[in-house]
Amino acid sequence: MNHTFLLSGATVDWRPIAQGPGTSSSAVAAERGAQAHRLAKWRAEPGRYERPNGMPWSEVFVVYAGSGRLRYADGVVALLPGVVIDLKKGVPYVLEIDHALEKFAVITL
């Protein structure tokens, strides 16, 4: 599958690489280097996903299917279709997924 997206005036070739069932990502070349950003489609089954040290990247994602909660030091956010989340690098959080969750993310390394 190949898609072409227009991003800040530059054409980006979307060539997803499977990362697991329902999950894939693709590098996006930018001024910061060949893989400064990644576009990712992610799916997770119900369960609890603890990230006590956060992730080694920043990520903005939109939920498009499923439901659950994102818990972090300042509170809880309901994860429902249409919700946009901005996770900063290294910030601890817990995902609690009630119904298989699907999201599309822009990851910044």
Short mmCIF file of C-alpha atoms in Angstrom, two decimals:
data_model
loop_
_atom_site.label_atom_id
_atom_site.label_comp_id
_atom_site.label_asym_id
_atom_site.label_seq_id
_atom_site.Cartn_x
_atom_site.Cartn_y
_atom_site.Cartn_z
CA MET A 1 0.00 0.00 0.00
CA ASN A 2 1.42 3.40 -0.96
CA HIS A 3 -0.14 6.74 -0.09
CA THR A 4 1.24 10.18 -0.78
CA PHE A 5 0.61 12.93 1.78
CA LEU A 6 1.29 16.63 1.34
CA LEU A 7 3.20 17.82 4.38
CA SER A 8 4.50 21.39 4.73
CA GLY A 9 4.88 21.70 1.00
CA ALA A 10 6.87 18.47 0.64
CA THR A 11 5.55 15.19 -0.73
CA VAL A 12 5.96 12.28 1.67
CA ASP A 13 5.92 8.70 0.43
CA TRP A 14 4.01 6.53 2.93
CA ARG A 15 5.46 3.01 2.93
CA PRO A 16 4.19 1.34 6.09
CA ILE A 17 6.21 -1.40 7.74
CA ALA A 18 4.21 -3.93 9.74
CA GLN A 19 5.03 -3.82 13.47
CA GLY A 20 2.51 -6.43 14.63
CA PRO A 21 -1.16 -7.30 14.14
CA GLY A 22 -2.95 -4.10 13.08
CA THR A 23 0.13 -1.95 13.68
CA SER A 24 2.47 -0.32 11.16
CA SER A 25 4.69 2.74 10.81
CA SER A 26 6.65 4.68 8.21
CA ALA A 27 9.58 7.10 8.49
CA VAL A 28 9.04 10.68 7.30
CA ALA A 29 12.07 12.61 6.07
CA ALA A 30 12.31 16.14 7.48
CA GLU A 31 14.83 18.93 8.05
CA ARG A 32 15.88 17.15 11.26
CA GLY A 33 16.98 14.03 9.38
CA ALA A 34 15.70 11.01 7.50
CA GLN A 35 13.69 9.65 10.43
CA ALA A 36 12.90 12.64 12.61
CA HIS A 37 9.20 11.75 12.43
CA ARG A 38 7.24 8.55 11.98
CA LEU A 39 3.62 8.07 11.02
CA ALA A 40 2.14 5.09 12.83
CA LYS A 41 -1.11 3.14 12.91
CA TRP A 42 -1.40 1.24 16.19
CA ARG A 43 -3.86 -1.30 17.54
CA ALA A 44 -3.93 -2.77 21.03
CA GLU A 45 -6.18 -5.33 22.63
CA PRO A 46 -7.92 -4.74 25.97
CA GLY A 47 -5.56 -4.64 28.91
CA ARG A 48 -3.29 -2.40 30.95
CA TYR A 49 -0.14 -0.97 29.33
CA GLU A 50 2.17 0.67 31.88
CA ARG A 51 4.89 3.07 30.75
CA PRO A 52 6.59 4.10 34.04
CA ASN A 53 9.34 5.95 32.13
CA GLY A 54 7.16 7.20 29.30
CA MET A 55 8.41 6.64 25.77
CA PRO A 56 11.72 7.68 24.15
CA TRP A 57 9.79 9.96 21.75
CA SER A 58 6.98 12.52 21.73
CA GLU A 59 3.71 11.49 20.12
CA VAL A 60 0.46 13.11 19.06
CA PHE A 61 -2.29 10.65 18.23
CA VAL A 62 -5.98 10.53 17.40
CA VAL A 63 -8.12 7.61 18.56
CA TYR A 64 -10.37 6.31 15.79
CA ALA A 65 -11.76 3.11 17.32
CA GLY A 66 -12.19 1.51 20.73
CA SER A 67 -12.21 2.94 24.23
CA GLY A 68 -10.20 3.20 27.40
CA ARG A 69 -8.34 5.67 29.59
CA LEU A 70 -4.93 7.30 29.71
CA ARG A 71 -3.73 7.89 33.28
CA TYR A 72 -0.89 10.27 34.07
CA ALA A 73 0.30 12.34 37.04
CA ASP A 74 -2.24 15.14 36.52
CA GLY A 75 -5.31 13.06 35.84
CA VAL A 76 -7.23 10.75 33.55
CA VAL A 77 -8.34 11.25 29.94
CA ALA A 78 -11.08 9.12 28.36
CA LEU A 79 -9.89 7.53 25.11
CA LEU A 80 -12.76 7.54 22.61
CA PRO A 81 -12.93 8.01 18.83
CA GLY A 82 -12.00 11.59 17.92
CA VAL A 83 -9.91 12.30 21.03
CA VAL A 84 -6.46 13.75 20.32
CA ILE A 85 -3.64 13.11 22.82
CA ASP A 86 -0.26 14.87 23.02
CA LEU A 87 2.26 12.70 24.91
CA LYS A 88 5.64 14.24 25.69
CA LYS A 89 8.87 12.25 25.65
CA GLY A 90 9.65 10.58 28.99
CA VAL A 91 6.34 11.38 30.71
CA PRO A 92 5.06 8.32 32.64
CA TYR A 93 1.56 7.07 31.82
CA VAL A 94 -0.72 4.04 31.85
CA LEU A 95 -3.13 3.03 29.08
CA GLU A 96 -6.16 1.08 30.26
CA ILE A 97 -7.95 -0.30 27.22
CA ASP A 98 -11.54 -1.56 27.54
CA HIS A 99 -12.29 -2.27 23.86
CA ALA A 100 -9.57 -2.85 21.20
CA LEU A 101 -8.07 0.60 20.65
CA GLU A 102 -6.87 1.93 17.30
CA LYS A 103 -5.00 5.18 16.83
CA PHE A 104 -3.04 7.08 14.20
CA ALA A 105 0.06 8.88 15.49
CA VAL A 106 2.76 11.32 14.49
CA ILE A 107 5.88 10.38 16.44
CA THR A 108 8.76 12.85 16.87
CA LEU A 109 12.14 11.35 17.75
#
